[in-house]
Structures are given as C-alpha cells and as structure tokens.
CSV table of C-alpha atoms in Angstrom, one decimal:
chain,number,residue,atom,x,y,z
A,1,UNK,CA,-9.5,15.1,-17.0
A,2,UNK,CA,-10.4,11.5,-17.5
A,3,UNK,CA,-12.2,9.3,-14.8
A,4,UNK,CA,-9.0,7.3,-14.0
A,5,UNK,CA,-6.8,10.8,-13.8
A,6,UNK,CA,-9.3,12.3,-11.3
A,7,UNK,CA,-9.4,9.1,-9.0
A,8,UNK,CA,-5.9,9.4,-8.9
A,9,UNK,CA,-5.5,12.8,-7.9
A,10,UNK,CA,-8.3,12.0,-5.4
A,11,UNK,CA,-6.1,9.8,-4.2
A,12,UNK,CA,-3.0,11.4,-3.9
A,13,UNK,CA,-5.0,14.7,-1.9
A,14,UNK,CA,-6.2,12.2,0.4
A,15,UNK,CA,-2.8,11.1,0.7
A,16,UNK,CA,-1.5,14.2,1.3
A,17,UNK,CA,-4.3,15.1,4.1
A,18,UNK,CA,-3.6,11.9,5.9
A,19,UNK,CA,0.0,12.4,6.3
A,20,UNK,CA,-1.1,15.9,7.7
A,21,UNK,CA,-3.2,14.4,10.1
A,22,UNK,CA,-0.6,12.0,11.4
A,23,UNK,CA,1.8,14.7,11.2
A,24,UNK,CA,0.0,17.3,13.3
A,25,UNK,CA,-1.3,14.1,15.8
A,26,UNK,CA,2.0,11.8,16.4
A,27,UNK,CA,4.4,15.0,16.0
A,28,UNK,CA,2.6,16.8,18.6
A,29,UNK,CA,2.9,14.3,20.9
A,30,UNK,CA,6.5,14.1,20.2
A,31,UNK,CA,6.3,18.0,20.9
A,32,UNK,CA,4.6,17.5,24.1
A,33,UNK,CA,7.4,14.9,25.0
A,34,UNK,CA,10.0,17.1,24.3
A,35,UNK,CA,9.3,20.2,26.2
A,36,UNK,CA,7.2,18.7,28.8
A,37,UNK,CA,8.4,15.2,30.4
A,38,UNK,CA,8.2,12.5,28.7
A,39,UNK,CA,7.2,8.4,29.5
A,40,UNK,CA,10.2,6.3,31.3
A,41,UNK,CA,9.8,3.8,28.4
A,42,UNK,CA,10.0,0.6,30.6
A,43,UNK,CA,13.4,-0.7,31.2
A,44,UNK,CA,14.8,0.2,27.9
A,45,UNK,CA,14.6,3.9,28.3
A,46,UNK,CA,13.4,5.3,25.4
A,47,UNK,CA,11.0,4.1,22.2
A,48,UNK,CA,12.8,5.4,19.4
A,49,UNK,CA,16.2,4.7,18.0
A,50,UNK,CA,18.6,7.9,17.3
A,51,UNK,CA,15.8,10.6,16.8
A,52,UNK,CA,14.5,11.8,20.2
A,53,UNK,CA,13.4,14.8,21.3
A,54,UNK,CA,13.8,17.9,18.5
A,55,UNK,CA,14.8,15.3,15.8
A,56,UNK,CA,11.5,13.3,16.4
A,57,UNK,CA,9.7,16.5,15.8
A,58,UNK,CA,11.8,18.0,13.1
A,59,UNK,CA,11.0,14.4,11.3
A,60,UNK,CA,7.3,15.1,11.5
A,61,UNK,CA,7.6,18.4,10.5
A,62,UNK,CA,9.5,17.2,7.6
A,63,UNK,CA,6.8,14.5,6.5
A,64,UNK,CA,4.3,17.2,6.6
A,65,UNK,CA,6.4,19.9,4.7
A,66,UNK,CA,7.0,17.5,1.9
A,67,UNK,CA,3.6,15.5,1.4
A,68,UNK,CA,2.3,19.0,0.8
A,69,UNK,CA,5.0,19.5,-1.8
A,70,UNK,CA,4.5,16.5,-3.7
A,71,UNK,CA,0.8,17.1,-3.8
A,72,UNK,CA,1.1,20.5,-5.5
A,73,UNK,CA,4.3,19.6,-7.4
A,74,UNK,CA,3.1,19.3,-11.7
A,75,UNK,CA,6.2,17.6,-12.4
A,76,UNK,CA,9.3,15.0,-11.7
A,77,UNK,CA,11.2,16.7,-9.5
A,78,UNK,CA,13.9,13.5,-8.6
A,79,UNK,CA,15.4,15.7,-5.7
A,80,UNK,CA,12.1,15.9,-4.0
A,81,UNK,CA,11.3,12.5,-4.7
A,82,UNK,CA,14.6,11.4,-2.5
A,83,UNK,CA,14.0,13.8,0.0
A,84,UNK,CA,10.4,12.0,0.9
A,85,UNK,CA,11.9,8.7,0.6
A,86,UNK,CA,14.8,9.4,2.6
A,87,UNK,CA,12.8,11.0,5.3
A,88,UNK,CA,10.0,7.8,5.1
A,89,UNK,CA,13.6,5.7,5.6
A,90,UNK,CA,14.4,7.9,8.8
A,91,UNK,CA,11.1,7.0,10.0
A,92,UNK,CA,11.5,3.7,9.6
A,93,UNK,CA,15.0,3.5,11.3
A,94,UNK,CA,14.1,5.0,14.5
A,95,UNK,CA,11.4,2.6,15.1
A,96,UNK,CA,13.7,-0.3,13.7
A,97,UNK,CA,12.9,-1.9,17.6
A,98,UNK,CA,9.5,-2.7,16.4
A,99,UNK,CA,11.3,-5.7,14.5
A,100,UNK,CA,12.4,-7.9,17.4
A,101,UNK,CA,9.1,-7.2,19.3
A,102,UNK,CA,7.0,-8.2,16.6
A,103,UNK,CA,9.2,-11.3,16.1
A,104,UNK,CA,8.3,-12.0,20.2
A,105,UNK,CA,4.7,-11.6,19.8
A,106,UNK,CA,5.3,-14.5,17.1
A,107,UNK,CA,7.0,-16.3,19.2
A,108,UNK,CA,4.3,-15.7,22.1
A,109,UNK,CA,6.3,-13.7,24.3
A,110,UNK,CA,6.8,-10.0,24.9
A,111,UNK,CA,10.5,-9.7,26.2
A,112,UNK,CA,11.5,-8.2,29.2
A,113,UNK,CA,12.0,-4.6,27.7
A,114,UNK,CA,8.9,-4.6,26.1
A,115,UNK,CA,6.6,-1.4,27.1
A,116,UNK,CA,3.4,-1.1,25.7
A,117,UNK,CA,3.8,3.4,25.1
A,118,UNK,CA,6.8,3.0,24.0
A,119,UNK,CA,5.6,-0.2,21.3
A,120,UNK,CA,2.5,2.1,20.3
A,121,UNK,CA,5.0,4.8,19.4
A,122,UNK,CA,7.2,2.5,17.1
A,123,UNK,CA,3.9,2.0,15.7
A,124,UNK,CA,2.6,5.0,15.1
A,125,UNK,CA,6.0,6.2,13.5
A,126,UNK,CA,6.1,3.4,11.3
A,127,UNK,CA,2.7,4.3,10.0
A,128,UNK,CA,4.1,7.6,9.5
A,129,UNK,CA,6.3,6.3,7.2
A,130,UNK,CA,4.0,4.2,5.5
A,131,UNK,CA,1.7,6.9,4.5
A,132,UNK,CA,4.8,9.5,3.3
A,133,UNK,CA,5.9,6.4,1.3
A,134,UNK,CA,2.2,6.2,-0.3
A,135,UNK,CA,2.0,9.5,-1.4
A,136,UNK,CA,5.6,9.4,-2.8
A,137,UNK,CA,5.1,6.8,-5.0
A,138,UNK,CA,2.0,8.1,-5.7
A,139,UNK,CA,3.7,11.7,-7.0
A,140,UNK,CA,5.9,9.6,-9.1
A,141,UNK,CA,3.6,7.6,-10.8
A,142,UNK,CA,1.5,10.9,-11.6
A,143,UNK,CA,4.6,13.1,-12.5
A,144,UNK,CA,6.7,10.5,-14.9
A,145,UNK,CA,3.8,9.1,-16.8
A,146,UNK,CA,3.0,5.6,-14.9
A,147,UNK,CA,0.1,3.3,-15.6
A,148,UNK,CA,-2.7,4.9,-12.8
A,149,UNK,CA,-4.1,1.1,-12.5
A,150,UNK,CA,-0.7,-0.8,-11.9
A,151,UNK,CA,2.4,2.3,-11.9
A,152,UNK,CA,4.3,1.0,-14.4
A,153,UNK,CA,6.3,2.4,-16.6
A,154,UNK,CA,8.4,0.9,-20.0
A,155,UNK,CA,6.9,-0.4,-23.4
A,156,UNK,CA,4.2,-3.7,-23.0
A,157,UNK,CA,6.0,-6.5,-23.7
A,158,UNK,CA,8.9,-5.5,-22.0
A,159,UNK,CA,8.5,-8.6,-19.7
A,160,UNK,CA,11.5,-11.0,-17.9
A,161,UNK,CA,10.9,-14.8,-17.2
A,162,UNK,CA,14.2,-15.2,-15.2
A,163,UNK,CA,16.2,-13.1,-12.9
A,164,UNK,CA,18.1,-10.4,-13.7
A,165,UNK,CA,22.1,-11.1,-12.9
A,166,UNK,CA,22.1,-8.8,-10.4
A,167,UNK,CA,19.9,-10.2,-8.3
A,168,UNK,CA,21.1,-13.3,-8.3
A,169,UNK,CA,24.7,-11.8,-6.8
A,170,UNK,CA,22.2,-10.0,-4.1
A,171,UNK,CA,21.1,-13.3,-3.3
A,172,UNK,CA,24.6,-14.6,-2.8
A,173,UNK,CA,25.3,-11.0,-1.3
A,174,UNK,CA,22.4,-12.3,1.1
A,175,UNK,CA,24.1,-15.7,2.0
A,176,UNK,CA,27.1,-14.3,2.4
A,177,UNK,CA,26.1,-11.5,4.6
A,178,UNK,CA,24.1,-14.0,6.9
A,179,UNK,CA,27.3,-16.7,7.1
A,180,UNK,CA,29.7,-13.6,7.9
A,181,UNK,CA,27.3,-13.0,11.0
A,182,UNK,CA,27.5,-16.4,12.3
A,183,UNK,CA,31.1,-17.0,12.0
A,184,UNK,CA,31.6,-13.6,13.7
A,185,UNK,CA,29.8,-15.2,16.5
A,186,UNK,CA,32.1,-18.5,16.7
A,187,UNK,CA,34.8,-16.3,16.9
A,188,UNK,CA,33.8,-14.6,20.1
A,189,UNK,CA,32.0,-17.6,21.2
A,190,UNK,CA,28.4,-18.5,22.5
A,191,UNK,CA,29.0,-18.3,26.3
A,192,UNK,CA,28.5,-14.3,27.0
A,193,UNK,CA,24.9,-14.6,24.3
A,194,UNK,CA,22.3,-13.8,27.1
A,195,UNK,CA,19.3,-12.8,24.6
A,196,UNK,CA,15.7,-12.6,25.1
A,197,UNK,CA,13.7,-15.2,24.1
A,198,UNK,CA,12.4,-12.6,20.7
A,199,UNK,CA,16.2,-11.9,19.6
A,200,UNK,CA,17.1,-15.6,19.6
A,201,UNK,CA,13.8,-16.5,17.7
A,202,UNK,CA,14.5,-14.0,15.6
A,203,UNK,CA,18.3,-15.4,14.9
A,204,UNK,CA,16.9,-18.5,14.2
A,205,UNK,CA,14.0,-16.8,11.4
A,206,UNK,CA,17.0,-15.1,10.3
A,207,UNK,CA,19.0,-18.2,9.7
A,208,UNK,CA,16.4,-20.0,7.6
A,209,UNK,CA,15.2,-16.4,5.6
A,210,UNK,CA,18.8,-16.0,4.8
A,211,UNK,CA,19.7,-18.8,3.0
A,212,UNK,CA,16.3,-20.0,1.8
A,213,UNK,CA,14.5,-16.8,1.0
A,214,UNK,CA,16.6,-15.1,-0.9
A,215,UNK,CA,18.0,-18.2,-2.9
A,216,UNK,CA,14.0,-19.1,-3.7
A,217,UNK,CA,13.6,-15.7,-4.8
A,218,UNK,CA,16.0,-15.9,-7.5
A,219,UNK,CA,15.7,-19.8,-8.5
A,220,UNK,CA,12.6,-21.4,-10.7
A,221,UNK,CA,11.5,-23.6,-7.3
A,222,UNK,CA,10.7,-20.4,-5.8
A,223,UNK,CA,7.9,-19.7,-8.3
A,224,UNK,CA,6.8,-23.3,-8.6
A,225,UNK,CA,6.6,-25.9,-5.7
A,226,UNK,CA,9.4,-28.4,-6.2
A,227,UNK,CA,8.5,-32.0,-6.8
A,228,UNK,CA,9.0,-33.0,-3.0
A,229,UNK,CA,6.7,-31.2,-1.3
A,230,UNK,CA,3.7,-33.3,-0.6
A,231,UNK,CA,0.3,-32.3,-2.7
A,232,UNK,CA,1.7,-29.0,-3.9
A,233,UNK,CA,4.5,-30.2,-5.9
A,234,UNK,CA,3.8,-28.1,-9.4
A,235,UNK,CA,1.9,-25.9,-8.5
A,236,UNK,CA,2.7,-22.2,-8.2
A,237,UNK,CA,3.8,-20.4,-5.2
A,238,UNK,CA,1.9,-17.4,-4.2
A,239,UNK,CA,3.5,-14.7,-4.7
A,240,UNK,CA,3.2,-12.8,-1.2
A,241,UNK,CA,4.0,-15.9,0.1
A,242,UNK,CA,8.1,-14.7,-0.7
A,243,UNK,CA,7.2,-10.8,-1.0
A,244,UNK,CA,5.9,-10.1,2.3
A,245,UNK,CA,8.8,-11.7,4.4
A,246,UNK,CA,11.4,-10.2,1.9
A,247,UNK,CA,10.2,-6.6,1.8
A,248,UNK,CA,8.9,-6.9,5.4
A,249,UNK,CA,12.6,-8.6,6.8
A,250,UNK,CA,14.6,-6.3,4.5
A,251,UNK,CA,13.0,-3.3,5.5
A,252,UNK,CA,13.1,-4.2,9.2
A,253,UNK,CA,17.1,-5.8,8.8
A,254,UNK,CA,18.5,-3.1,7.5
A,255,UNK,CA,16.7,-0.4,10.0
A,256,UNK,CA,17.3,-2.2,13.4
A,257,UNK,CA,21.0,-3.3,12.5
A,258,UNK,CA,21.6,0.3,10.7
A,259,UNK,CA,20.6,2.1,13.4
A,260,UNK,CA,22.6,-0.2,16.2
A,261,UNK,CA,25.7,0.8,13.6
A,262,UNK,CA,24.8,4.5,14.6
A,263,UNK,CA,24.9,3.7,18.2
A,264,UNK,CA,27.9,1.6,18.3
A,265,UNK,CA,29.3,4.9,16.3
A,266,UNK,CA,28.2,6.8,19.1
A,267,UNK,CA,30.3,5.1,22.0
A,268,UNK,CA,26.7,3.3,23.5
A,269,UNK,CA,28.1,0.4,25.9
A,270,UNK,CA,27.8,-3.5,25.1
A,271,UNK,CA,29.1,-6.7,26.1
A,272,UNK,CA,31.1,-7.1,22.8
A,273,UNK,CA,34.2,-5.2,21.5
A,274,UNK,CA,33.0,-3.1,18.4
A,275,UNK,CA,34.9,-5.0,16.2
A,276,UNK,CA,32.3,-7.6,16.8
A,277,UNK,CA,29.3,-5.3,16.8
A,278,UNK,CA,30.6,-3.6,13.7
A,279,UNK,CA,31.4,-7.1,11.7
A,280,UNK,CA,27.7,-8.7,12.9
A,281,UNK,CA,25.6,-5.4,12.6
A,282,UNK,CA,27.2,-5.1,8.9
A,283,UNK,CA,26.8,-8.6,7.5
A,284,UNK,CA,23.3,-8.0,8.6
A,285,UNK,CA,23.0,-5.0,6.4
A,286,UNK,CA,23.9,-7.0,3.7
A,287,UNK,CA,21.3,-9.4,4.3
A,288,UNK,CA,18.9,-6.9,4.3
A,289,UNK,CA,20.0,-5.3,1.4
A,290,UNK,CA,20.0,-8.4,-0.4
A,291,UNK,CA,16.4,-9.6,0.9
A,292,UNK,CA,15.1,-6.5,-1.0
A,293,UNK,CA,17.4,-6.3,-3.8
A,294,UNK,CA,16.0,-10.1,-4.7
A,295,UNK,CA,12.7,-8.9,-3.6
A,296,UNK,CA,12.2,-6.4,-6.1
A,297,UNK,CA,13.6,-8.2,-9.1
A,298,UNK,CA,11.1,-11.2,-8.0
A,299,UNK,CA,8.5,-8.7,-8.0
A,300,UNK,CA,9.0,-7.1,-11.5
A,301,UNK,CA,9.2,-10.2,-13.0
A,302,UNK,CA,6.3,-12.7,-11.7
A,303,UNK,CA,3.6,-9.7,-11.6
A,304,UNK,CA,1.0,-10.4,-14.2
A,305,UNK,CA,0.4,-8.0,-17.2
A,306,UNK,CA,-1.8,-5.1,-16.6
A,307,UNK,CA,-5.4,-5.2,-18.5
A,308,UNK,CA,-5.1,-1.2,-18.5
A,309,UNK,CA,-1.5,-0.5,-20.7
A,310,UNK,CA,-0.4,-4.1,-20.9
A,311,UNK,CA,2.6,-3.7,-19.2
C-alpha cells in the first residue's frame, strides 16, 4: 500500500470513529430527551424541525450504522452511497432553523425565539451531518478510483473555461425562483409581515444573493472583477469568495424552506393561507437549488489542476 493510500485510509477510519463518537454523544442525548423529559426550547417549543423524539434517535443510529459500512465496504456500492447522503440531508433539514439564527447573529441580534439549548442542538446536528458527509465522500473517492490529493475523477485535460448550459438555466432557475417569492408577497400584501428582525435581514441577503450570486457564478465578471469596482477592477475574484455563500445559502435555503413545506403539509397553523406558504416556500426551493446547482458547476470549472494526476 502506498504512502498516499494509507493516509487515506487513515483518514477515512478516523472518519468513521468520529462519526461514532458524535453518534453515541448527540444521539444519547436525544435518547435521554426522549424517554426522560426534555428542555422547553424557549418560546418556540422545540430545536429540531420534523424529527423529534424516536426519529432524532433513529437518525443517529442511522449515521452510525452507515459510517461503519462505508468504512468496511471494498467497493462502489451507489445505493449505500445515497443512503449516507440522504441521511447527512435529513440531518441537515431538521436543523434548517440554524439558518435564520445565524443570519441574526450577523445582523447583531438574537430574535425573540432564540434559546441557546435548543441553538447548541441545531448545532451539534449539523455537525453530525458534516462528519457523515466527510466520510461519504471520502468512501467514494476510495471506492471509484478518485485522485487521493484532490478526488477527482475523468482524464487530465478534461478542463471547462465557461459554464456548462445547465447551469446557466439554474441560474435563471435561481432568479426566477427568488422573483416568484416576492410577487407572491405583493399579492397578499405587506401589512400582516410581522418578522423578526433575523428573517427580514435574511429577506433582504436573500434578495441580493438571488439575483447577484447566482448570475456572477455563471458570468465571466464573477471570476474577474469588472472594470468599475475601484482598485480591484481585473483582478480575480477569490474563489470562496462565491463558494461559501452559494454552498452555505443553498444548503441552508433548501433545508429551512423544505422542511416548512413538510409542516405546512402537516396542517401546522400560520398567518397565511397555504396557497401562499406553498407558492413562497417553493420558489425558495428553487433558489436554493439553483444556488448550488451554479455553485458546483463554478466549482468544477475555476479549481486549479491538481500537481498529483493533473486533473
């Protein structure tokens, strides 16, 4: 086994261990929670969206069950594959609240639901699915024969300088998305919109990243400065400068908005017929989708060639 080989599986063990460890730590609370009593979560009532009690257990369980199998699985097993990711997804989606409160603590202000149990728990599921995500990716690149320095697969040379067409229709997909929300909103009007001070800062990031971010991720000024910003025009942008908020606000969109889809689903009680709720909490979807659709594509194609494979 070469050097490179045995860091890797390093790797992935440790991996694999630290998904145990959060499994057997956050899922025992959530077991102790469950049979026991758990917090009063502040005024909102509870810190995860639509998997409480057994489900919040079962989920750890699950995260557990699988980074074990993906550890001792020798080959590319797609089924498996989806079954981490959709469980790392799950994860995600029950804490999709963290997304407004993180927006508030931007915005230097809390909200009036904010609990700090209940914000540690959004956390610590989050991480959950950060780690099960890790040693996914991790399995694949082992299993279908990535680069071990940069995971990627295809012949070298195989390299784009401008986007794919389908992203560019996910960053209209975007747009559109984002404009559908809005004019959903002038049709019920503005007077019944009592929102904390996080969710309206948050509408207004929303407004700008959904018209400028996804267009800059699939247009040439969004690699290079254009010629009107002062003493950067030319230069190129950092690229985590677009990644981080597209990856971070897709992931986050399409988890708080999907799950509020569930609820409304559900029968759960708001100010606004579900025709509303069902026309906003979809175009926002979209927009999600489309932040991450454009994401990826921008990704793939500005990343520099890998010294290892040259890919």
């Amino acid at each position: 086994m070469t050097t490179s080989a045995s860091i890797a599986r390093g790797t992935g063990h440790g991996l694999t261990y630290a998904v145990l460890g959060w499994a057997v730590a956050y899922g025992g609370v959530r077991l102790l929670w469950t049979v026991g009593e758990a917090p009063e979560f502040g005024p909102f009532g509870l810190d995860l969206l639509g998997f409480t009690g057994w489900p919040s257990v079962a989920l750890c369980l699950a995260a557990g069950v699988l980074a074990v199998a993906l550890d001792r699985a020798a080959t590319w097993r797609p089924v498996l594959a989806g079954l981490a990711w959709t469980v790392s997804g799950a994860l995600v989606a029950a804490a999709g609240i963290l997304l407004p409160e993180l927006v508030g603590f931007l915005l230097l202000t809390v909200g009036p639901y904010f609990d700090p149990v209940a914000f540690l728990s959004r956390l610590a599921c989050v991480s959950g699915a950060v780690l099960l995500g890790l040693a996914t990716a991790h399995y694949q690149r082992r299993t279908r024969g990535d680069c071990p320095d940069c995971c990627r697969t295809g012949r070298p040379g195989q390299r784009r300088s401008t986007p794919a067409r389908w992203a560019r229709w996910a960053a209209y997909v975007a747009v559109a998305g984002l404009v559908t929300r809005f004019a959903a909103q002038f049709v019920v009007g503005f007077d019944g919109l009592h929102q904390s001070a996080s969710l309206i800062g948050l509408e207004i990031g929303l407004l700008l990243a959904g018209v400028l971010l996804p267009l800059a991720l699939v247009h040439r000024w969004g690699e290079i400065w254009p010629g009107w910003v002062p003493l950067l025009a030319g230069r190129r942008i950092p690229r985590l400068l677009l990644l981080v908020p597209g990856f971070g606000l897709g992931v986050g969109i399409v988890a708080y908005f999907g799950m509020g889809m569930v609820q409304v689903s559900s029968g759960s009680v708001s100010e606004f017929s579900d025709a509303f709720l069902w026309v906003a909490m979809s175009a926002y979807c979209l927009l999600g989708l489309g932040l991450l659709a454009t994401s990826s594509d921008y990704h793939l194609r500005t990343r520099t060639a890998c010294d290892a494979c040259g890919r």
